[in-house]
Coordinates of C-alpha atoms (C1' of nucleotides) in Angstrom, one line a residue:
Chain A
X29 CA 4.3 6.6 13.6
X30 CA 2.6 3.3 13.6
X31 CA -0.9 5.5 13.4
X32 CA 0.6 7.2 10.5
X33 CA 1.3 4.3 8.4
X34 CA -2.0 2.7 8.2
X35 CA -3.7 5.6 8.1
X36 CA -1.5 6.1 4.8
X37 CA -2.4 3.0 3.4
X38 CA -5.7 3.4 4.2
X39 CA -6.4 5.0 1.0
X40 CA -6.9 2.7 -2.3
X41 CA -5.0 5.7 -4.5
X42 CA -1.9 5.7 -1.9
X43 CA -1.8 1.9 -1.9
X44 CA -1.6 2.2 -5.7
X45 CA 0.8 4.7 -6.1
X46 CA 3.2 2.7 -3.5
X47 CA 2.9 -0.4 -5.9
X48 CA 3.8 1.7 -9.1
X49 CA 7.3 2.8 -6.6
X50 CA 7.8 -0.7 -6.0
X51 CA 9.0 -1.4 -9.4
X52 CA 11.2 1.7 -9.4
X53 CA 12.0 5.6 -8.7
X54 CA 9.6 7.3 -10.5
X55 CA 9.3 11.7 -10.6
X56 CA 6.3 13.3 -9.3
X57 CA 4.7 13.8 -13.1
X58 CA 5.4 10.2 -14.4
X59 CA 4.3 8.2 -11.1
X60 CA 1.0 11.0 -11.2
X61 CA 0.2 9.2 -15.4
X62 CA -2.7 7.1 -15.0
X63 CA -4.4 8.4 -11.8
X64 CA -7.4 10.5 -12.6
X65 CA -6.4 12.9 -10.0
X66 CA -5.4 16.5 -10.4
X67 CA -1.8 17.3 -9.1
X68 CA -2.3 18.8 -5.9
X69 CA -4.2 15.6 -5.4
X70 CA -1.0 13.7 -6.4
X71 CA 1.2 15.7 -4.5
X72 CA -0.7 15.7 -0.8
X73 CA -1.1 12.2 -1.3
X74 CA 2.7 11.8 -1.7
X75 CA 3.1 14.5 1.4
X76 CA 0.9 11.7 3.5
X77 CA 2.8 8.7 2.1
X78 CA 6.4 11.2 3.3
X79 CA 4.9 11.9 6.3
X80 CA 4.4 8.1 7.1
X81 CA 8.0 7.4 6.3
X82 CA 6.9 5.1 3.3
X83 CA 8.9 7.0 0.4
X84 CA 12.1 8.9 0.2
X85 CA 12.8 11.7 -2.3
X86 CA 15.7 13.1 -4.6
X87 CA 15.1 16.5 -6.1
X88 CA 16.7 16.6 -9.1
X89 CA 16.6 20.0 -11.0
X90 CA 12.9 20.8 -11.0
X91 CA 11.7 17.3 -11.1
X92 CA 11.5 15.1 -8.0
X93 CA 12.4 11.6 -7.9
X94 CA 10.0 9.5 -5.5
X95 CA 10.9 5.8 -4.3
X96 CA 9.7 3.6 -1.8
X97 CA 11.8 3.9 1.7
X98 CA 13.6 0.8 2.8
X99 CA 12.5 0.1 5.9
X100 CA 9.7 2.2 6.1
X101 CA 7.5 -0.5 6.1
X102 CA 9.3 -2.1 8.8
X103 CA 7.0 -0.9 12.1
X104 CA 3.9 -2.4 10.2
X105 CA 5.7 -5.2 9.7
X106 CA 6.4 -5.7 13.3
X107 CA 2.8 -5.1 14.3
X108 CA 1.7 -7.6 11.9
X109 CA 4.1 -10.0 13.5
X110 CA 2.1 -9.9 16.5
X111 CA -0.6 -12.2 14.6
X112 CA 1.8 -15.0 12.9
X113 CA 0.6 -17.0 16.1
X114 CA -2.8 -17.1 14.5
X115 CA -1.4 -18.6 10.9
X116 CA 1.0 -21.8 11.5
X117 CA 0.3 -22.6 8.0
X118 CA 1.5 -19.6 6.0
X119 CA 4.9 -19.9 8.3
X120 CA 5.5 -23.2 6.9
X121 CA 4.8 -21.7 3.6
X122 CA 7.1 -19.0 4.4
X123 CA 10.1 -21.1 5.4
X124 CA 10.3 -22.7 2.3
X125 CA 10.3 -19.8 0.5
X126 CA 13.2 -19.0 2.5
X127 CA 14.7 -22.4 2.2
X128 CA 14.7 -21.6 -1.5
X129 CA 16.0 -18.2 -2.0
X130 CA 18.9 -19.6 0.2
X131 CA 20.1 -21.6 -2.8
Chain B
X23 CA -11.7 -7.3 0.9
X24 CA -8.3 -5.8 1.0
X25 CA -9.5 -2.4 1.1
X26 CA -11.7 -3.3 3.9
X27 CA -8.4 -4.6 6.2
X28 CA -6.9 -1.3 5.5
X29 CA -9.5 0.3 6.3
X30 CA -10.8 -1.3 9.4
X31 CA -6.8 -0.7 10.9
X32 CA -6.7 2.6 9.7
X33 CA -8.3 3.3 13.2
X34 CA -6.3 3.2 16.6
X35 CA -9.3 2.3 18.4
X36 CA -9.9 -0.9 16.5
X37 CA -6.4 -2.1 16.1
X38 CA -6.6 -1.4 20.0
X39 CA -9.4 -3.7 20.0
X40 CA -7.4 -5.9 17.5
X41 CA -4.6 -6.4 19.8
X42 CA -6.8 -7.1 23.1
X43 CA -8.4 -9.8 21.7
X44 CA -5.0 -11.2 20.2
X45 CA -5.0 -12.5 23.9
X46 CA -7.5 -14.4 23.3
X47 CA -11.7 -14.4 22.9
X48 CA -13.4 -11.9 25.0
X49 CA -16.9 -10.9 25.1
X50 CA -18.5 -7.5 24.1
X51 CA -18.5 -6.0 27.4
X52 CA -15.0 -7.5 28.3
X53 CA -13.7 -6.0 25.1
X54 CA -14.6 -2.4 25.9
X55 CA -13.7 -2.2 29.4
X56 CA -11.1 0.4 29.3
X57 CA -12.3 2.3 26.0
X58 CA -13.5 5.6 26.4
X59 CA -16.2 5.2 24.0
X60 CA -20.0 4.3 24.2
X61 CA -21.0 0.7 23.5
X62 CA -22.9 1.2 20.2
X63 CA -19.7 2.7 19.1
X64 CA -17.6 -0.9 20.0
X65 CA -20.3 -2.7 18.3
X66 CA -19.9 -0.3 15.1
X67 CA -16.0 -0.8 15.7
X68 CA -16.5 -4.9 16.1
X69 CA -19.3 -4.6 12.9
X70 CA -16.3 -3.3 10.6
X71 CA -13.7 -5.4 12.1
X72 CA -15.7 -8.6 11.6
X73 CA -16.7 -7.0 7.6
X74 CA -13.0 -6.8 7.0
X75 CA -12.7 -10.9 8.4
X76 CA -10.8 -9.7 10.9
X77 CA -12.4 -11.2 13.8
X78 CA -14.7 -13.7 14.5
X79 CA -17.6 -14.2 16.8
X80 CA -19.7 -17.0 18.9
X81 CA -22.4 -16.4 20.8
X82 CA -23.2 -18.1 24.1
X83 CA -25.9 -16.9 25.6
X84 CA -27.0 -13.6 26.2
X85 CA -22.8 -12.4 25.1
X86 CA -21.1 -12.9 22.5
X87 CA -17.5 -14.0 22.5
X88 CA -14.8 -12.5 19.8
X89 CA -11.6 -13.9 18.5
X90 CA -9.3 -12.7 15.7
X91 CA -9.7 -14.6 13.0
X92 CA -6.6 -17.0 12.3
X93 CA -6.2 -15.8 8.8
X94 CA -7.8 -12.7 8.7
X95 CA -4.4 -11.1 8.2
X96 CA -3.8 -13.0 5.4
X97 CA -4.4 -10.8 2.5
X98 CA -2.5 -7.9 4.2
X99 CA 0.5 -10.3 4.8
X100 CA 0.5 -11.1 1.1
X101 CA 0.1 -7.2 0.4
X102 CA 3.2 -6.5 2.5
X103 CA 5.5 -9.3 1.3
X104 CA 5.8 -7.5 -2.1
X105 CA 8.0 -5.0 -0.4
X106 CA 10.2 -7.6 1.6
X107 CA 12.6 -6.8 -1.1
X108 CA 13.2 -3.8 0.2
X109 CA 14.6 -5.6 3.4
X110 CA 16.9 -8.4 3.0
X111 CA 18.3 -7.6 6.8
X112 CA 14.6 -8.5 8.4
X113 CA 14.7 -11.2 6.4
X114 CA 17.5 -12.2 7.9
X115 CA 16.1 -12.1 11.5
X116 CA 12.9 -13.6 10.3
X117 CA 15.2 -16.7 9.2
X118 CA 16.8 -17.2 12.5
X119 CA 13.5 -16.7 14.4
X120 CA 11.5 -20.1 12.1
X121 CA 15.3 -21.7 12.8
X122 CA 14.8 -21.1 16.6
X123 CA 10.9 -21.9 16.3
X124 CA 12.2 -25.9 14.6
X125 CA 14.1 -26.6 18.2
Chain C
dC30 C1' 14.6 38.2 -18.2
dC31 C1' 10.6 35.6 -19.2
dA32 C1' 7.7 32.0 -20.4
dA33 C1' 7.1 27.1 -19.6
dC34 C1' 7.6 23.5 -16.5
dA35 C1' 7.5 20.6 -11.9
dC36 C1' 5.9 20.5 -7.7
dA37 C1' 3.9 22.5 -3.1
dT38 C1' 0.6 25.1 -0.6
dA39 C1' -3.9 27.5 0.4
dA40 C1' -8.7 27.6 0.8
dG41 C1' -13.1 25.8 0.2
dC42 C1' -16.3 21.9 -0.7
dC43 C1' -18.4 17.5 -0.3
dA44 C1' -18.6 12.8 1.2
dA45 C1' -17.2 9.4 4.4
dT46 C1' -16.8 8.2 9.1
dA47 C1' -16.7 8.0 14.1
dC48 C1' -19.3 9.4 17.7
dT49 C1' -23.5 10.3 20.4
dT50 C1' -28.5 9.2 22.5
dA51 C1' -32.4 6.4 21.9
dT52 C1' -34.4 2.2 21.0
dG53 C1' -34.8 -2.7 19.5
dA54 C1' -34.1 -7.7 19.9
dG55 C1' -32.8 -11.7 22.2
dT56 C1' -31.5 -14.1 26.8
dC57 C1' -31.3 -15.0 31.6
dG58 C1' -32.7 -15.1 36.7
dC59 C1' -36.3 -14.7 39.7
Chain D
dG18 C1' -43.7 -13.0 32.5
dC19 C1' -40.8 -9.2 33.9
dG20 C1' -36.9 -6.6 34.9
dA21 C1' -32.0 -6.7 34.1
dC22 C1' -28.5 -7.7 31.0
dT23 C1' -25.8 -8.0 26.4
dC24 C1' -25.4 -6.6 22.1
dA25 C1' -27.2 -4.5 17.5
dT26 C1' -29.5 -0.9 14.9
dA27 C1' -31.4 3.8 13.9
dA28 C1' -30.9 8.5 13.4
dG29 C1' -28.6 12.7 13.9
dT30 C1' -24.2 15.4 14.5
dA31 C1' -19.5 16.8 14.2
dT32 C1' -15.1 15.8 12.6
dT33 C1' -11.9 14.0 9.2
dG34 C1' -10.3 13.4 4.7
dG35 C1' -9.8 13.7 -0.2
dC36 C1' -10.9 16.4 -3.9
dT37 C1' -11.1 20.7 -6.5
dT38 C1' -9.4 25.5 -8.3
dA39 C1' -6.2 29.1 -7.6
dT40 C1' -1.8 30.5 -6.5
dG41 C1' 3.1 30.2 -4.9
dT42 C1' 8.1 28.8 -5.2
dG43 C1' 11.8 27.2 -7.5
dT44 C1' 14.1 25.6 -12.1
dT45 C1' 15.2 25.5 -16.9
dG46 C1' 15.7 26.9 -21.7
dG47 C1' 15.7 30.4 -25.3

DNA sequence: CCAACACATAAGCCAATACTTATGAGTCGC
DNA sequence: GCGACTCATAAGTATTGGCTTATGTGTTGG
């Protein structure tokens, strides 16, 4: 699982494709614009970026809608977590950007 | 420099590594007791680690001891927080976790 | 129906990478 | 100084991984 995910992101095109589903659901076609990658290209990269748990799909007619799965970035998260003991400083900066969203 | 931190945890043997030394500093030989690998293959592994700023290293004597870097993690940190929107509920925990950590 | 479309799968190719053995460079104890 | 020790580097090999072209599967509109 864990293996899976960073393996996923360990490719710059993945990474990049992740950020253009962070500002939305995009179909296979639209999110493949601006890659200079053929489509099969596009489309094992999304199979990877499935496989990992990262994004969710909704076929819709013959188009498929893509979008970035909620918690799928959760287990890297909690592996990451592991480290916070190492940077005191960015969990004060973290806290207040907590302290402000709460108002 | 991103790309590099991807890329050095895309494999299990050096996140392995990684998470050893998150114990604290060990030495070369310390660090691959218990890997199944060669020792020019954990100096390769502690080569990229250290090239993503992952670790860092201080020689005393003939060894040389390794420690993770505080704020190596950093820039994957900031990577990752782009998608806490797409958890509000870790959030939450995260919250009561710095709360618990002021006490 | 049938042609165009959207995406997935197959197969092959090439580059990157993780491993090996062999060797080098520096340090320590005797 | 010399052999043992710790780690790094060199060079070669085998696997992995990302890309391509070609083709398959399902959908839609005329």
């Amino acid at each position: 699982m864990e293996a899976d995910i960073f393996k996923a992101l360990a490719d710059p095109n993945r990474r990049a494709m992740l950020e253009r589903l962070a500002s939305g659901e995009l179909t296979g076609s639209a999110l493949g614009e601006g890659f200079a990658i053929s489509q099969p290209a596009m489309s094992q990269h999304i199979a990877v970026l499935r496989g990992a748990g990262l994004i969710r799909e909704r076929r819709e007619g013959r188009s498929v809608h893509y979008a970035v799965n909620p918690d799928g970035m959760a287990p890297l998260h909690d592996w990451l977590s592991r480290y916070q003991a190492f940077w005191p400083e960015r969990l004060g900066r973290l806290k207040d950007f907590l302290k402000e969203m709460d108002q």
